[in-house]
Amino acid sequence: MAEDTKEDTQQQQKQGERSVPRPQFTDAEAGALTFPSSESRSFNYFEPAKMRATTYEDVTVDVQPDPSRHLTQGWIYGFAKGPGGYPAEWTELKSSDWHVFLDPNEEWERTIYRNNANVVRQIQYNLDNAKSEKAFDRWNGAWVTFVERHVGAWMHIEHGLGMHAFVRAQRDAPTNMINNAISVNGMHKLRFAQDLVLYNLELDDQIEEFDGKAHQEIWDSGSEWQPVREVVENITAIPDWAKVVFVANVIFEPLVGELFRSGLVMQLAAPHGDFVTPTIMGAGEADYDRDLKYTRELYSMLTGDETHADHNKATLNEWLGEWTPRVLDAARQLQPLWSQSEAKTVRFEDSLEQARARFAGILDDLGLETPQEVK
Amino acid sequence: MGRQSLKKSHEKIQELSWDPQYATPADKYTTDYTFEKAPKKDPLKQVLRSYFPMEEEKDDRVYGAMDGAIRGNMFRQVQERWMEWQKLFLSIIPFPEISAARAMPLAIGAVPNPEIHNGLAVQMIDEVRHSTIQMNLKRLYMNHYIDPAGFDLTEKGFSNCYAGTIGRQFGEAFITGDALTAANIYLTIVAETAFTNTLFVAMPSEAAANGDYLLPTVFHSVQSDESRHISNGYSILLMALANEDNRQLLERDLRYAWWNNHAVVDAAIGTFIEYGTKDRRKDRPSYAEMWRRWIYDDYYRSYLAPLEKYGLVIPHDLVEEAWNRIWNKGYVHEVAQFFATGWPANYWRIDGMTDEDFEWFEHKYPGWYDKYGKWWENYNRLRHPNGHGPIAFEDVDYQYPHRCWSCMVPCLIREDTVMDEVDGQVRTYCSETCHWTDAVAFRPTYQGRETPSMGRLTGKREWETLYHNEDLADIMTDLGYVRDDGKTLVPQPHLDLDDPKKLWTLDDVRGYPFPSPNVLLNEMSPDEREAHMEEYRRGGPGGRPAKETADA
Ligand SMILES: [Fe+2]
Ligand SMILES: [Fe+2]
C-alpha cells in the first residue's frame, strides 16, 4: 500500500472526519441538449408486442442472449457432452421463434412479490380470524382426520413439483420469458406447500386430537396416494423442460390437482363447518389459474407455429397418450377419499367428470385431441 | 411472523421434503463431486411466509427512491463520465443475475440435502428479482440521462461486443459444466462471496460520489439478499469438504474460479471505479485499497483461509499474484487503457483523463504518469475527428494486444503472456493460470482422474476473429452502434455533445481495416511466431511496443 495513502488515512482520523464528495451541477439531464439519438428513449433491439414496450418486456426480453438473435461469439462455456447456454434442442418441441412468447401475467420483480406477499398476508389474516372466532372447535373428529392426512399429503405434491419439476425446468428453456414464467410457477408451488405445512402446524396447536405428523405416513404408504406419488416422481424424472411443464400443468393439474383441491376439499369443507381450509386451498387454485395462463399461451404458440405446428401437435399428442392414462389412473385411485366423508355432498364421478371437462377444454384451446380415456 | 416462531415454522417446513420411492429427478446436470446425505442446517431459516412481504417492502423503498430521484432532478448532478460506464456495466450485470437463478437447479441436483434446497430455491427467485430490478434501473437511466444512446441498444451490445463477452463468463460459468464447479465454487464461493463486495459495495459508493444515488439504492437492496446466498454456498462447501475425494476438485475449481473472477471482475469494476469517476479527493480509497480491504482481508484472510483446517487447499499463490497484478503490474490501468484504445468498437463514450486525474493517479499509484500519462495526453489530442483515425490506428506508441483465450481480457501484462498450441490452434493467454485453465482444468481428465462432468471452453473466443481485416466503418454498422441519424457513432472518445462537428461518424472511421491478432499469429511460421511473441513479451507497460534492440 502506498505510504501517502496511509498518511491520508491517518490525517482523516486526526481530523475525525472523512471528506465528502461535493455535488456538482452537470446538467446531464434528458433534453438538456439536442444531438443524434438524444431522443432515443426505448430499447431498440426487440420488437414490442404492441406499440410501446411494457415494463415487463423491457426488463425481460433478451436478457438471456441467443445465438439466433444478437449473440455473435456463441456460448463460451460448453458441457462435456454438448453445447452450453440454452440449446433449443433441449425440448422435442420446435418453434420458429421462441422469443414470441410473452408471459400474459407479465411477471417481474414487483408483481412476484406483491402477489405472493398478498397471498401470505391473506392466509395469515384468515387464520387469525378463525382462531379468534374459535372456528376449529366446530370441526368433528372425522374431518380433523381428513385434514391432517389428506390435505396434509397434498403439501408434498406441491413441494416436490415445485422443487424438482419447475425450479429445475427453469434452467432450460431457450428464452428468458419462458424461464422466468416457469420459475415463478415454481415459487408458487413452494409457497403453497409451505402455506399448507404451516397451516398443519397451526392446526396441531389449535386442535388437540390433530396429529401433525400423520401426513408423512400417508404420503409414504397410504394406498390412495401411492399412484399419485408415483406420477409426481415420474414427472420430476422427465428431462425435457417443455414436457415437464406440459405434463404437470396441462395433464396433472386438471386431472389430479383441481380434482382434489376443488373437486373434493373445497366441496367437503363447508358441510363440515370448516371455512378456513377452503381459503388456503383457494390460494393454490388461484396460483394454478395464474400459471395456466402462461401455459396456455406457450403451448398454443407452439401448436399454432407457422412451420412446426404439425410436429408439435404430434409430439404433444404423443405425450398425452403416454401420460393421460397414468394420471387418470392415479386420479381414480383417490376415489376412496370421497367416500370417507360423512357429508355425501359430492360424488367422485361428478368431481372427475368436472376435471375431465376442464382438461378437455384446455386441450381444445390448444388445438389438441382429447385422449380416448377422458372422452 | 405471527405467534408461530420462525424457528418452529422453519423446523416444520422440513417435513415437506421426501425421498423418492418410484423415480428419481432427472440428473441432467452432473458433477464429479461426491456427496453423502448428511443433516445440514440452513442457519438463516428461510421461510416464504416472511420472505415475500419482506422483499415487497424492500421493493417499495427502492421504487420510492426512484420516484424521488426523478422529482429531485438527480440527473442535473450526475457525472457523465460515470454514467457512460454504466452503459457497459448495466448491460452485463442482469445476465449474471438471471444466470444465478438458472444455476440453482444445478446445485439442488448435486447436493442431496433438502434443507439446503429450500435456501437455493429462494435464491432462485431473489435472482429473478435482481435481474429485473437492474433492467428497470437501466431503463430509468435511458429515460432521464442526457445521452440515451448505448442504453437503448443495451442487451444487443452485451451480446455482440467483446466487452460484453468478457462479462458473459460471469454468468455462463454459473450454469454450464460440472454442476458443483459452476453453481457452487464459481458462483457462490468466489463470485458472490468475494467479488460482489466490489460490485455491490464499492460501485454504489462511487456512484454516489458521482451524483447518482439510485445505483446505491438498487444495489444495496440487491446486496441485502446476498448474505443468504453466501450462507447457502458455504453449507455446500462444508459438505463437499467432508469427502476427501472432493478435495482435488475443490483445489482445481478454486484456482480456476478465483483467477477467472479476478481477471474479469477486477478488469471491469477496477476500470469503472478508477477511470469512471470524477471524485479525485485524495482520501477517496483507490480500487487497490478497496480490494486490499474487502477481497484480501475480508474474503481471503477472514473467510477462505480459515477453511484450510478443514482440508481446503487455498490458492495462496494466486491471491498474491492477483494483488501483484493490481498493485505492481498495473492491471486496472492497462485494462482501462485498452478499453479506451478500443473506443470505436464500444457502445459508450469514454472521457479522457485530465491533469486533476493525473495527479490523483500519481498520488495513489506512484509512477503512473511515466507509464500511462503520455498515452492519455494523446487520447485527448485525438479526441475530436480532424482528419486522423481513432487512436488505435494512430502512432501513439501502443501495440494492439493479443487476447487471452481463457479470460478473454487481452494479454496486457505483456511479459506474462503465454503462447501454446491447444486443440490444434495457436492461442495466447494473459497468464500461466489462464493457460492452465484451458489446457489442464477444462478437460475430461484431471491429474489422471476422470472428470467426465467438467465443462469446455467454447465459442468464438477472440472477438477480432469475427471481423478479421474488415473496415471499421462496416464493423460498426454491423454491430449497430450507430445513432439515429444513421451516421454518428454511439461511442465517442470524449463527452462533448454540444457541437456535432466533435462527434465521430462512420465516415471518420472508414478506411481502417481491423485485423485479428490471433488470425495473424496462426498465419505465421513457427519461427516467426516465436520471434513475434518474444518481442511482444518485451513490450509494455502501457502497451508500448518493445524497443527495437533486445538485449539478447
Ligand atoms: Fe444476485
Ligand atoms: Fe486470462
PDB file of C-alpha atoms in Angstrom, chain A residues 77-224:
ATOM      1  CA  TYR A  77     -18.851 -22.420 -21.972  1.00  0.00           C
ATOM      2  CA  GLY A  78     -20.000 -25.856 -23.016  1.00  0.00           C
ATOM      3  CA  PHE A  79     -20.987 -29.045 -21.264  1.00  0.00           C
ATOM      4  CA  ALA A  80     -18.760 -32.090 -21.528  1.00  0.00           C
ATOM      5  CA  LYS A  81     -21.224 -33.608 -23.975  1.00  0.00           C
ATOM      6  CA  GLY A  82     -22.842 -30.786 -25.843  1.00  0.00           C
ATOM      7  CA  PRO A  83     -23.201 -27.061 -26.129  1.00  0.00           C
ATOM      8  CA  GLY A  84     -23.779 -24.766 -23.188  1.00  0.00           C
ATOM      9  CA  GLY A  85     -26.200 -21.887 -22.898  1.00  0.00           C
ATOM     10  CA  TYR A  86     -29.789 -22.708 -23.756  1.00  0.00           C
ATOM     11  CA  PRO A  87     -29.944 -25.031 -26.759  1.00  0.00           C
ATOM     12  CA  ALA A  88     -33.347 -25.187 -28.413  1.00  0.00           C
ATOM     13  CA  GLU A  89     -32.776 -28.960 -28.733  1.00  0.00           C
ATOM     14  CA  TRP A  90     -33.397 -29.420 -25.025  1.00  0.00           C
ATOM     15  CA  THR A  91     -37.030 -29.996 -25.866  1.00  0.00           C
ATOM     16  CA  GLU A  92     -38.586 -32.072 -28.592  1.00  0.00           C
ATOM     17  CA  LEU A  93     -40.956 -29.239 -29.399  1.00  0.00           C
ATOM     18  CA  LYS A  94     -39.917 -26.745 -32.037  1.00  0.00           C
ATOM     19  CA  SER A  95     -40.591 -23.082 -32.581  1.00  0.00           C
ATOM     20  CA  SER A  96     -39.879 -20.793 -35.484  1.00  0.00           C
ATOM     21  CA  ASP A  97     -39.269 -18.105 -32.884  1.00  0.00           C
ATOM     22  CA  TRP A  98     -39.220 -18.927 -29.209  1.00  0.00           C
ATOM     23  CA  HIS A  99     -38.948 -15.234 -28.389  1.00  0.00           C
ATOM     24  CA  VAL A 100     -42.532 -14.586 -29.428  1.00  0.00           C
ATOM     25  CA  PHE A 101     -43.722 -15.986 -26.110  1.00  0.00           C
ATOM     26  CA  LEU A 102     -44.518 -13.303 -23.538  1.00  0.00           C
ATOM     27  CA  ASP A 103     -45.911 -14.143 -20.145  1.00  0.00           C
ATOM     28  CA  PRO A 104     -49.520 -12.899 -20.052  1.00  0.00           C
ATOM     29  CA  ASN A 105     -49.079 -12.411 -16.286  1.00  0.00           C
ATOM     30  CA  GLU A 106     -46.144 -10.104 -17.045  1.00  0.00           C
ATOM     31  CA  GLU A 107     -44.295 -11.371 -14.022  1.00  0.00           C
ATOM     32  CA  TRP A 108     -41.273  -9.435 -12.924  1.00  0.00           C
ATOM     33  CA  GLU A 109     -39.866  -8.395  -9.596  1.00  0.00           C
ATOM     34  CA  ARG A 110     -42.738  -6.226  -8.431  1.00  0.00           C
ATOM     35  CA  THR A 111     -45.614  -8.472  -9.463  1.00  0.00           C
ATOM     36  CA  ILE A 112     -43.952 -11.549  -7.992  1.00  0.00           C
ATOM     37  CA  TYR A 113     -43.513 -10.037  -4.550  1.00  0.00           C
ATOM     38  CA  ARG A 114     -46.744  -8.113  -4.486  1.00  0.00           C
ATOM     39  CA  ASN A 115     -48.800 -11.129  -5.472  1.00  0.00           C
ATOM     40  CA  ASN A 116     -47.158 -13.652  -3.159  1.00  0.00           C
ATOM     41  CA  ALA A 117     -46.986 -11.225  -0.245  1.00  0.00           C
ATOM     42  CA  ASN A 118     -50.706 -10.585  -0.654  1.00  0.00           C
ATOM     43  CA  VAL A 119     -51.412 -14.283  -0.587  1.00  0.00           C
ATOM     44  CA  VAL A 120     -49.456 -14.962   2.590  1.00  0.00           C
ATOM     45  CA  ARG A 121     -50.961 -11.912   4.280  1.00  0.00           C
ATOM     46  CA  GLN A 122     -54.461 -13.009   3.346  1.00  0.00           C
ATOM     47  CA  ILE A 123     -53.843 -16.502   4.674  1.00  0.00           C
ATOM     48  CA  GLN A 124     -52.449 -15.172   7.907  1.00  0.00           C
ATOM     49  CA  TYR A 125     -55.424 -12.862   8.273  1.00  0.00           C
ATOM     50  CA  ASN A 126     -57.882 -15.704   7.727  1.00  0.00           C
ATOM     51  CA  LEU A 127     -56.083 -17.879  10.232  1.00  0.00           C
ATOM     52  CA  ASP A 128     -56.045 -15.150  12.856  1.00  0.00           C
ATOM     53  CA  ASN A 129     -59.760 -14.606  12.360  1.00  0.00           C
ATOM     54  CA  ALA A 130     -60.513 -18.297  12.595  1.00  0.00           C
ATOM     55  CA  LYS A 131     -58.576 -18.553  15.821  1.00  0.00           C
ATOM     56  CA  SER A 132     -60.265 -15.588  17.438  1.00  0.00           C
ATOM     57  CA  GLU A 133     -63.658 -16.988  16.445  1.00  0.00           C
ATOM     58  CA  LYS A 134     -62.659 -20.412  17.734  1.00  0.00           C
ATOM     59  CA  ALA A 135     -63.644 -21.790  14.359  1.00  0.00           C
ATOM     60  CA  PHE A 136     -61.699 -25.016  14.817  1.00  0.00           C
ATOM     61  CA  ASP A 137     -63.880 -26.029  17.749  1.00  0.00           C
ATOM     62  CA  ARG A 138     -66.651 -26.786  15.288  1.00  0.00           C
ATOM     63  CA  TRP A 139     -64.635 -29.474  13.464  1.00  0.00           C
ATOM     64  CA  ASN A 140     -65.627 -33.055  14.131  1.00  0.00           C
ATOM     65  CA  GLY A 141     -63.201 -35.937  14.546  1.00  0.00           C
ATOM     66  CA  ALA A 142     -63.600 -37.375  11.064  1.00  0.00           C
ATOM     67  CA  TRP A 143     -62.888 -34.053   9.462  1.00  0.00           C
ATOM     68  CA  VAL A 144     -59.837 -33.477  11.628  1.00  0.00           C
ATOM     69  CA  THR A 145     -58.507 -36.823  10.445  1.00  0.00           C
ATOM     70  CA  PHE A 146     -59.258 -35.985   6.832  1.00  0.00           C
ATOM     71  CA  VAL A 147     -57.414 -32.692   7.011  1.00  0.00           C
ATOM     72  CA  GLU A 148     -54.421 -33.987   8.911  1.00  0.00           C
ATOM     73  CA  ARG A 149     -53.965 -36.865   6.487  1.00  0.00           C
ATOM     74  CA  HIS A 150     -55.118 -35.860   3.045  1.00  0.00           C
ATOM     75  CA  VAL A 151     -54.805 -32.102   2.999  1.00  0.00           C
ATOM     76  CA  GLY A 152     -51.522 -32.934   4.705  1.00  0.00           C
ATOM     77  CA  ALA A 153     -50.472 -35.332   1.967  1.00  0.00           C
ATOM     78  CA  TRP A 154     -51.130 -32.736  -0.689  1.00  0.00           C
ATOM     79  CA  MET A 155     -48.348 -30.438   0.506  1.00  0.00           C
ATOM     80  CA  HIS A 156     -45.777 -32.996  -0.604  1.00  0.00           C
ATOM     81  CA  ILE A 157     -47.015 -32.855  -4.152  1.00  0.00           C
ATOM     82  CA  GLU A 158     -46.751 -29.100  -4.327  1.00  0.00           C
ATOM     83  CA  HIS A 159     -43.308 -29.171  -2.797  1.00  0.00           C
ATOM     84  CA  GLY A 160     -41.982 -31.973  -4.973  1.00  0.00           C
ATOM     85  CA  LEU A 161     -43.255 -30.476  -8.212  1.00  0.00           C
ATOM     86  CA  GLY A 162     -42.088 -27.019  -7.187  1.00  0.00           C
ATOM     87  CA  MET A 163     -38.574 -28.070  -6.304  1.00  0.00           C
ATOM     88  CA  HIS A 164     -37.835 -30.857  -8.728  1.00  0.00           C
ATOM     89  CA  ALA A 165     -40.064 -30.129 -11.723  1.00  0.00           C
ATOM     90  CA  PHE A 166     -40.457 -26.352 -12.045  1.00  0.00           C
ATOM     91  CA  VAL A 167     -37.349 -24.984 -10.342  1.00  0.00           C
ATOM     92  CA  ARG A 168     -35.355 -27.442 -12.404  1.00  0.00           C
ATOM     93  CA  ALA A 169     -37.109 -26.745 -15.697  1.00  0.00           C
ATOM     94  CA  GLN A 170     -36.462 -23.003 -15.451  1.00  0.00           C
ATOM     95  CA  ARG A 171     -32.783 -23.666 -16.240  1.00  0.00           C
ATOM     96  CA  ASP A 172     -33.539 -24.998 -19.660  1.00  0.00           C
ATOM     97  CA  ALA A 173     -35.894 -23.052 -21.907  1.00  0.00           C
ATOM     98  CA  PRO A 174     -34.469 -21.032 -24.773  1.00  0.00           C
ATOM     99  CA  THR A 175     -35.738 -17.622 -23.629  1.00  0.00           C
ATOM    100  CA  ASN A 176     -35.772 -15.540 -20.506  1.00  0.00           C
ATOM    101  CA  MET A 177     -39.524 -15.036 -20.849  1.00  0.00           C
ATOM    102  CA  ILE A 178     -40.222 -18.756 -20.648  1.00  0.00           C
ATOM    103  CA  ASN A 179     -37.727 -19.460 -17.886  1.00  0.00           C
ATOM    104  CA  ASN A 180     -38.980 -16.613 -15.712  1.00  0.00           C
ATOM    105  CA  ALA A 181     -42.576 -17.774 -16.058  1.00  0.00           C
ATOM    106  CA  ILE A 182     -41.542 -21.287 -15.035  1.00  0.00           C
ATOM    107  CA  SER A 183     -39.529 -20.044 -12.063  1.00  0.00           C
ATOM    108  CA  VAL A 184     -42.479 -18.010 -10.810  1.00  0.00           C
ATOM    109  CA  ASN A 185     -44.633 -21.128 -11.180  1.00  0.00           C
ATOM    110  CA  GLY A 186     -42.044 -22.995  -9.112  1.00  0.00           C
ATOM    111  CA  MET A 187     -42.210 -20.395  -6.360  1.00  0.00           C
ATOM    112  CA  HIS A 188     -45.997 -20.568  -6.303  1.00  0.00           C
ATOM    113  CA  LYS A 189     -45.782 -24.287  -5.664  1.00  0.00           C
ATOM    114  CA  LEU A 190     -43.128 -23.973  -2.978  1.00  0.00           C
ATOM    115  CA  ARG A 191     -45.010 -21.165  -1.284  1.00  0.00           C
ATOM    116  CA  PHE A 192     -48.283 -23.077  -1.387  1.00  0.00           C
ATOM    117  CA  ALA A 193     -46.548 -26.161   0.036  1.00  0.00           C
ATOM    118  CA  GLN A 194     -45.306 -24.006   2.911  1.00  0.00           C
ATOM    119  CA  ASP A 195     -48.746 -22.442   3.323  1.00  0.00           C
ATOM    120  CA  LEU A 196     -50.095 -25.946   3.795  1.00  0.00           C
ATOM    121  CA  VAL A 197     -47.412 -27.191   6.150  1.00  0.00           C
ATOM    122  CA  LEU A 198     -47.640 -24.091   8.332  1.00  0.00           C
ATOM    123  CA  TYR A 199     -51.403 -24.470   8.365  1.00  0.00           C
ATOM    124  CA  ASN A 200     -50.813 -28.014   9.539  1.00  0.00           C
ATOM    125  CA  LEU A 201     -48.628 -26.653  12.321  1.00  0.00           C
ATOM    126  CA  GLU A 202     -51.305 -24.187  13.310  1.00  0.00           C
ATOM    127  CA  LEU A 203     -53.949 -26.900  13.446  1.00  0.00           C
ATOM    128  CA  ASP A 204     -51.629 -29.020  15.508  1.00  0.00           C
ATOM    129  CA  ASP A 205     -51.514 -26.146  18.005  1.00  0.00           C
ATOM    130  CA  GLN A 206     -55.229 -25.423  17.915  1.00  0.00           C
ATOM    131  CA  ILE A 207     -56.850 -28.851  17.837  1.00  0.00           C
ATOM    132  CA  GLU A 208     -55.960 -31.299  20.476  1.00  0.00           C
ATOM    133  CA  GLU A 209     -56.575 -34.510  18.535  1.00  0.00           C
ATOM    134  CA  PHE A 210     -54.904 -33.210  15.371  1.00  0.00           C
ATOM    135  CA  ASP A 211     -51.862 -35.317  14.507  1.00  0.00           C
ATOM    136  CA  GLY A 212     -49.309 -33.059  12.847  1.00  0.00           C
ATOM    137  CA  LYS A 213     -47.173 -35.964  11.679  1.00  0.00           C
ATOM    138  CA  ALA A 214     -49.888 -38.070  10.072  1.00  0.00           C
ATOM    139  CA  HIS A 215     -49.310 -36.535   6.652  1.00  0.00           C
ATOM    140  CA  GLN A 216     -45.921 -38.170   6.390  1.00  0.00           C
ATOM    141  CA  GLU A 217     -47.126 -41.689   6.878  1.00  0.00           C
ATOM    142  CA  ILE A 218     -49.988 -41.213   4.463  1.00  0.00           C
ATOM    143  CA  TRP A 219     -47.644 -39.810   1.852  1.00  0.00           C
ATOM    144  CA  ASP A 220     -45.120 -42.584   2.356  1.00  0.00           C
ATOM    145  CA  SER A 221     -47.505 -45.510   2.452  1.00  0.00           C
ATOM    146  CA  GLY A 222     -51.161 -44.506   2.256  1.00  0.00           C
ATOM    147  CA  SER A 223     -52.537 -46.707  -0.523  1.00  0.00           C
ATOM    148  CA  GLU A 224     -54.743 -43.964  -2.049  1.00  0.00           C
TER     149      GLU A 224
END
